[in-house]
Amino acid sequence: MSREAIRRGYNRRNYVVGRHTPPAWASTTVDPGAHESDGPGSLQHRDAVAVDPATIDRLTEIADSVSAEPADIIAGTRDWWARTKIAETGGEPAVTRAVIVAVSSVEQIQKVMRLADERRIPVTVSAGRSNVTGAALPLAGGIVLDVIALNAILSFDPISQIVEVESGVFGDVFEEHIQSEYGMTTGHWPSSFGISTVGGWVACRGAGQLSTRYGKIEDMVAGLEVVLADGRLVEVGAPGRAAVGSDLQQLFVGSEGTLGVITKVKLKLHRLPEHSLALAFGFSSFAAGLEACREILQRGATPAALRLYDALESGVQFGLPEQNVLLIADEGDPALLDAVMTISEAVCREKRGVRLDEGPIFERWLDTRYLTGKSAEGFADSAGFVADTLEMIGPWEALPAIYDEVVAAIAGVDGTLAGSAHQSHAYVDSACLYFSLRGTVNPDDRADWYRRAWDAANEVIIRHGATLSHHHGVGLLRSRYMEDSLGSGYDVLKTVKRALDPKNILNPGKLGL
């Protein structure tokens, strides 16, 4: 099986209503006022830490390779954050000062952290760099710790269905291995599937597109190995439920490299599903579609994919601009599928949904599901064009108003072309709305438009008491909203950071810290 096939959702098998067929996918901003930067386009601190020659020599003795070449730094720190792209295409790369230190063992990581702790050098962990919030940008300079060579799949317990894997393994390589060798799957299919790593999934608390069936990454983790700021190696977590105090494993899940370096992960796996079904319905409004989704979940059905697109995205994605398209797809045992689809279809008809031809819709979704919201298709094509996505999660009761108000807030920013959304992940109590922001302005004004659009949207989210992010994380992009969002919990987060990283050397400035 090729990697390209995996990225597309390999072993693509048609979902057909009325008969069981094999499944399609599972068979196989920075705040410019927060610090002084090098210039108007740069994101790096003006006082970023420079690594002295003696320390570079010591790192060279420890690591597989060390580079301080400017071209290597630019290429080796570039991520997928829109603000990074704005900086670099404006002629001023986001980051130019750091030292990239590549390692391939836990022991090397411990030695690097001991040296960094002794000399108070910032350390930013780097792997696939698929992040879209600037989480892995070394704004404080220092060491970029490249762990991509920690890429071994270590063991598999077929009785408990638990695999242990090093953190640098890429998602497509990992999934292909566990499918072909063990007949298993994680069920974790993020948009960044082919360019992200297992450790990155955990560090940023990611979600795959089938999270309603399989859960988010935090539901899949059965244990972690972590190197702390002072070089100590700790193991946390255990399979199964527990009552032995606070869950230390979850302390590191989503910590974005601010509390430790994740080196090994134990994950719970699922048997490969053998059957699948799909449905598609159209609704007259986004709110009506949300109501159908809520009712489906609260009646006990948990389809793998329950994705609702507003009229704008239904037009771009499926050529149905008069509909708010709801795609429902599930996989597993035939008895389970029949129950889920019976409930889902009944609810959609009760809520006055119109049955659509799911074949073309599902095929189109498979082909374009990683692109929605990131493409300029149907919009402007100019040097001043900016596109980004903003995902959040809130309770069902608040979602219709949040959708209306966020779209209006984005539209109210001068230079905006369009704001749109789809519901991408849904649960019994809440759902994730995945907004798309598109604007076209003078190229020199892109960063300003970007910040104003994000500020306008997040003002709505915080006002409604919703959560800033469902799966992209915080990084630098959401840092300035964290104190308002967490309230009194913000001081607890800072206390944990001080306890585990008293010298503030691990990914400083991220998570709003």
JSON list of N, CA, C and O in Angstrom, two decimals, residues 44-52 97-99 119-123 138-143 508:
[
{"chain": "A", "resi": 44, "resn": "GLN", "atom": "N", "xyz": [10.39, 36.39, 15.73]},
{"chain": "A", "resi": 44, "resn": "GLN", "atom": "CA", "xyz": [11.37, 36.02, 16.75]},
{"chain": "A", "resi": 44, "resn": "GLN", "atom": "C", "xyz": [11.68, 37.18, 17.69]},
{"chain": "A", "resi": 44, "resn": "GLN", "atom": "O", "xyz": [11.74, 38.34, 17.28]},
{"chain": "A", "resi": 45, "resn": "HIS", "atom": "N", "xyz": [11.88, 36.85, 18.97]},
{"chain": "A", "resi": 45, "resn": "HIS", "atom": "CA", "xyz": [12.23, 37.86, 19.95]},
{"chain": "A", "resi": 45, "resn": "HIS", "atom": "C", "xyz": [13.55, 38.53, 19.58]},
{"chain": "A", "resi": 45, "resn": "HIS", "atom": "O", "xyz": [14.49, 37.87, 19.14]},
{"chain": "A", "resi": 46, "resn": "ARG", "atom": "N", "xyz": [13.60, 39.82, 19.80]},
{"chain": "A", "resi": 46, "resn": "ARG", "atom": "CA", "xyz": [14.83, 40.54, 19.52]},
{"chain": "A", "resi": 46, "resn": "ARG", "atom": "C", "xyz": [15.97, 40.06, 20.42]},
{"chain": "A", "resi": 46, "resn": "ARG", "atom": "O", "xyz": [17.14, 40.06, 20.02]},
{"chain": "A", "resi": 47, "resn": "ASP", "atom": "N", "xyz": [15.64, 39.61, 21.64]},
{"chain": "A", "resi": 47, "resn": "ASP", "atom": "CA", "xyz": [16.65, 39.12, 22.57]},
{"chain": "A", "resi": 47, "resn": "ASP", "atom": "C", "xyz": [16.70, 37.60, 22.61]},
{"chain": "A", "resi": 47, "resn": "ASP", "atom": "O", "xyz": [17.03, 37.00, 23.63]},
{"chain": "A", "resi": 48, "resn": "ALA", "atom": "N", "xyz": [16.39, 36.96, 21.47]},
{"chain": "A", "resi": 48, "resn": "ALA", "atom": "CA", "xyz": [16.44, 35.51, 21.40]},
{"chain": "A", "resi": 48, "resn": "ALA", "atom": "C", "xyz": [17.82, 35.00, 21.80]},
{"chain": "A", "resi": 48, "resn": "ALA", "atom": "O", "xyz": [18.85, 35.60, 21.46]},
{"chain": "A", "resi": 49, "resn": "VAL", "atom": "N", "xyz": [17.84, 33.89, 22.52]},
{"chain": "A", "resi": 49, "resn": "VAL", "atom": "CA", "xyz": [19.08, 33.36, 23.06]},
{"chain": "A", "resi": 49, "resn": "VAL", "atom": "C", "xyz": [19.96, 32.80, 21.95]},
{"chain": "A", "resi": 49, "resn": "VAL", "atom": "O", "xyz": [19.52, 31.98, 21.14]},
{"chain": "A", "resi": 50, "resn": "ALA", "atom": "N", "xyz": [21.20, 33.24, 21.90]},
{"chain": "A", "resi": 50, "resn": "ALA", "atom": "CA", "xyz": [22.17, 32.71, 20.96]},
{"chain": "A", "resi": 50, "resn": "ALA", "atom": "C", "xyz": [22.98, 31.61, 21.67]},
{"chain": "A", "resi": 50, "resn": "ALA", "atom": "O", "xyz": [23.39, 31.78, 22.82]},
{"chain": "A", "resi": 51, "resn": "VAL", "atom": "N", "xyz": [23.19, 30.50, 20.98]},
{"chain": "A", "resi": 51, "resn": "VAL", "atom": "CA", "xyz": [23.95, 29.40, 21.55]},
{"chain": "A", "resi": 51, "resn": "VAL", "atom": "C", "xyz": [25.43, 29.63, 21.25]},
{"chain": "A", "resi": 51, "resn": "VAL", "atom": "O", "xyz": [25.82, 29.75, 20.09]},
{"chain": "A", "resi": 52, "resn": "ASP", "atom": "N", "xyz": [26.24, 29.71, 22.30]},
{"chain": "A", "resi": 52, "resn": "ASP", "atom": "CA", "xyz": [27.65, 30.05, 22.12]},
{"chain": "A", "resi": 52, "resn": "ASP", "atom": "C", "xyz": [28.42, 28.87, 21.52]},
{"chain": "A", "resi": 52, "resn": "ASP", "atom": "O", "xyz": [28.00, 27.71, 21.59]},
{"chain": "A", "resi": 97, "resn": "ARG", "atom": "N", "xyz": [17.21, 32.61, 14.06]},
{"chain": "A", "resi": 97, "resn": "ARG", "atom": "CA", "xyz": [18.28, 32.34, 15.03]},
{"chain": "A", "resi": 97, "resn": "ARG", "atom": "C", "xyz": [17.91, 31.18, 15.94]},
{"chain": "A", "resi": 97, "resn": "ARG", "atom": "O", "xyz": [16.95, 31.25, 16.70]},
{"chain": "A", "resi": 98, "resn": "ALA", "atom": "N", "xyz": [18.69, 30.12, 15.84]},
{"chain": "A", "resi": 98, "resn": "ALA", "atom": "CA", "xyz": [18.54, 28.94, 16.68]},
{"chain": "A", "resi": 98, "resn": "ALA", "atom": "C", "xyz": [19.63, 27.97, 16.28]},
{"chain": "A", "resi": 98, "resn": "ALA", "atom": "O", "xyz": [20.41, 28.23, 15.36]},
{"chain": "A", "resi": 99, "resn": "VAL", "atom": "N", "xyz": [19.68, 26.83, 16.95]},
{"chain": "A", "resi": 99, "resn": "VAL", "atom": "CA", "xyz": [20.58, 25.74, 16.59]},
{"chain": "A", "resi": 99, "resn": "VAL", "atom": "C", "xyz": [19.73, 24.48, 16.51]},
{"chain": "A", "resi": 99, "resn": "VAL", "atom": "O", "xyz": [19.05, 24.13, 17.48]},
{"chain": "A", "resi": 119, "resn": "ARG", "atom": "N", "xyz": [22.70, 25.52, 31.51]},
{"chain": "A", "resi": 119, "resn": "ARG", "atom": "CA", "xyz": [23.10, 26.79, 30.91]},
{"chain": "A", "resi": 119, "resn": "ARG", "atom": "C", "xyz": [21.91, 27.69, 30.58]},
{"chain": "A", "resi": 119, "resn": "ARG", "atom": "O", "xyz": [22.08, 28.72, 29.93]},
{"chain": "A", "resi": 120, "resn": "ARG", "atom": "N", "xyz": [20.73, 27.29, 31.03]},
{"chain": "A", "resi": 120, "resn": "ARG", "atom": "CA", "xyz": [19.49, 28.07, 30.85]},
{"chain": "A", "resi": 120, "resn": "ARG", "atom": "C", "xyz": [19.26, 28.42, 29.38]},
{"chain": "A", "resi": 120, "resn": "ARG", "atom": "O", "xyz": [19.00, 29.57, 29.01]},
{"chain": "A", "resi": 121, "resn": "ILE", "atom": "N", "xyz": [19.30, 27.41, 28.54]},
{"chain": "A", "resi": 121, "resn": "ILE", "atom": "CA", "xyz": [19.09, 27.60, 27.10]},
{"chain": "A", "resi": 121, "resn": "ILE", "atom": "C", "xyz": [17.69, 27.09, 26.74]},
{"chain": "A", "resi": 121, "resn": "ILE", "atom": "O", "xyz": [17.34, 25.96, 27.08]},
{"chain": "A", "resi": 122, "resn": "PRO", "atom": "N", "xyz": [16.88, 27.89, 26.07]},
{"chain": "A", "resi": 122, "resn": "PRO", "atom": "CA", "xyz": [15.54, 27.43, 25.66]},
{"chain": "A", "resi": 122, "resn": "PRO", "atom": "C", "xyz": [15.63, 26.23, 24.73]},
{"chain": "A", "resi": 122, "resn": "PRO", "atom": "O", "xyz": [16.55, 26.12, 23.91]},
{"chain": "A", "resi": 123, "resn": "VAL", "atom": "N", "xyz": [14.66, 25.32, 24.86]},
{"chain": "A", "resi": 123, "resn": "VAL", "atom": "CA", "xyz": [14.59, 24.13, 24.01]},
{"chain": "A", "resi": 123, "resn": "VAL", "atom": "C", "xyz": [13.19, 24.01, 23.45]},
{"chain": "A", "resi": 123, "resn": "VAL", "atom": "O", "xyz": [12.20, 23.98, 24.19]},
{"chain": "A", "resi": 138, "resn": "PRO", "atom": "N", "xyz": [10.75, 28.46, 17.52]},
{"chain": "A", "resi": 138, "resn": "PRO", "atom": "CA", "xyz": [11.65, 28.80, 18.62]},
{"chain": "A", "resi": 138, "resn": "PRO", "atom": "C", "xyz": [11.82, 30.31, 18.75]},
{"chain": "A", "resi": 138, "resn": "PRO", "atom": "O", "xyz": [12.90, 30.86, 18.46]},
{"chain": "A", "resi": 139, "resn": "LEU", "atom": "N", "xyz": [10.78, 30.99, 19.18]},
{"chain": "A", "resi": 139, "resn": "LEU", "atom": "CA", "xyz": [10.85, 32.45, 19.22]},
{"chain": "A", "resi": 139, "resn": "LEU", "atom": "C", "xyz": [11.91, 32.95, 20.19]},
{"chain": "A", "resi": 139, "resn": "LEU", "atom": "O", "xyz": [12.42, 34.06, 20.02]},
{"chain": "A", "resi": 140, "resn": "ALA", "atom": "N", "xyz": [12.22, 32.16, 21.20]},
{"chain": "A", "resi": 140, "resn": "ALA", "atom": "CA", "xyz": [13.23, 32.57, 22.17]},
{"chain": "A", "resi": 140, "resn": "ALA", "atom": "C", "xyz": [14.62, 32.10, 21.77]},
{"chain": "A", "resi": 140, "resn": "ALA", "atom": "O", "xyz": [15.57, 32.24, 22.54]},
{"chain": "A", "resi": 141, "resn": "GLY", "atom": "N", "xyz": [14.76, 31.54, 20.55]},
{"chain": "A", "resi": 141, "resn": "GLY", "atom": "CA", "xyz": [16.05, 31.07, 20.10]},
{"chain": "A", "resi": 141, "resn": "GLY", "atom": "C", "xyz": [16.44, 29.78, 20.78]},
{"chain": "A", "resi": 141, "resn": "GLY", "atom": "O", "xyz": [15.61, 28.94, 21.10]},
{"chain": "A", "resi": 142, "resn": "GLY", "atom": "N", "xyz": [17.75, 29.61, 21.01]},
{"chain": "A", "resi": 142, "resn": "GLY", "atom": "CA", "xyz": [18.23, 28.42, 21.71]},
{"chain": "A", "resi": 142, "resn": "GLY", "atom": "C", "xyz": [18.26, 27.19, 20.83]},
{"chain": "A", "resi": 142, "resn": "GLY", "atom": "O", "xyz": [18.61, 27.25, 19.64]},
{"chain": "A", "resi": 143, "resn": "ILE", "atom": "N", "xyz": [17.84, 26.05, 21.40]},
{"chain": "A", "resi": 143, "resn": "ILE", "atom": "CA", "xyz": [17.95, 24.75, 20.75]},
{"chain": "A", "resi": 143, "resn": "ILE", "atom": "C", "xyz": [16.62, 24.33, 20.16]},
{"chain": "A", "resi": 143, "resn": "ILE", "atom": "O", "xyz": [15.58, 24.39, 20.83]},
{"chain": "A", "resi": 508, "resn": "PRO", "atom": "N", "xyz": [9.36, 28.14, 25.71]},
{"chain": "A", "resi": 508, "resn": "PRO", "atom": "CA", "xyz": [8.83, 29.32, 26.41]},
{"chain": "A", "resi": 508, "resn": "PRO", "atom": "C", "xyz": [7.92, 30.16, 25.52]},
{"chain": "A", "resi": 508, "resn": "PRO", "atom": "O", "xyz": [8.15, 30.30, 24.32]}
]
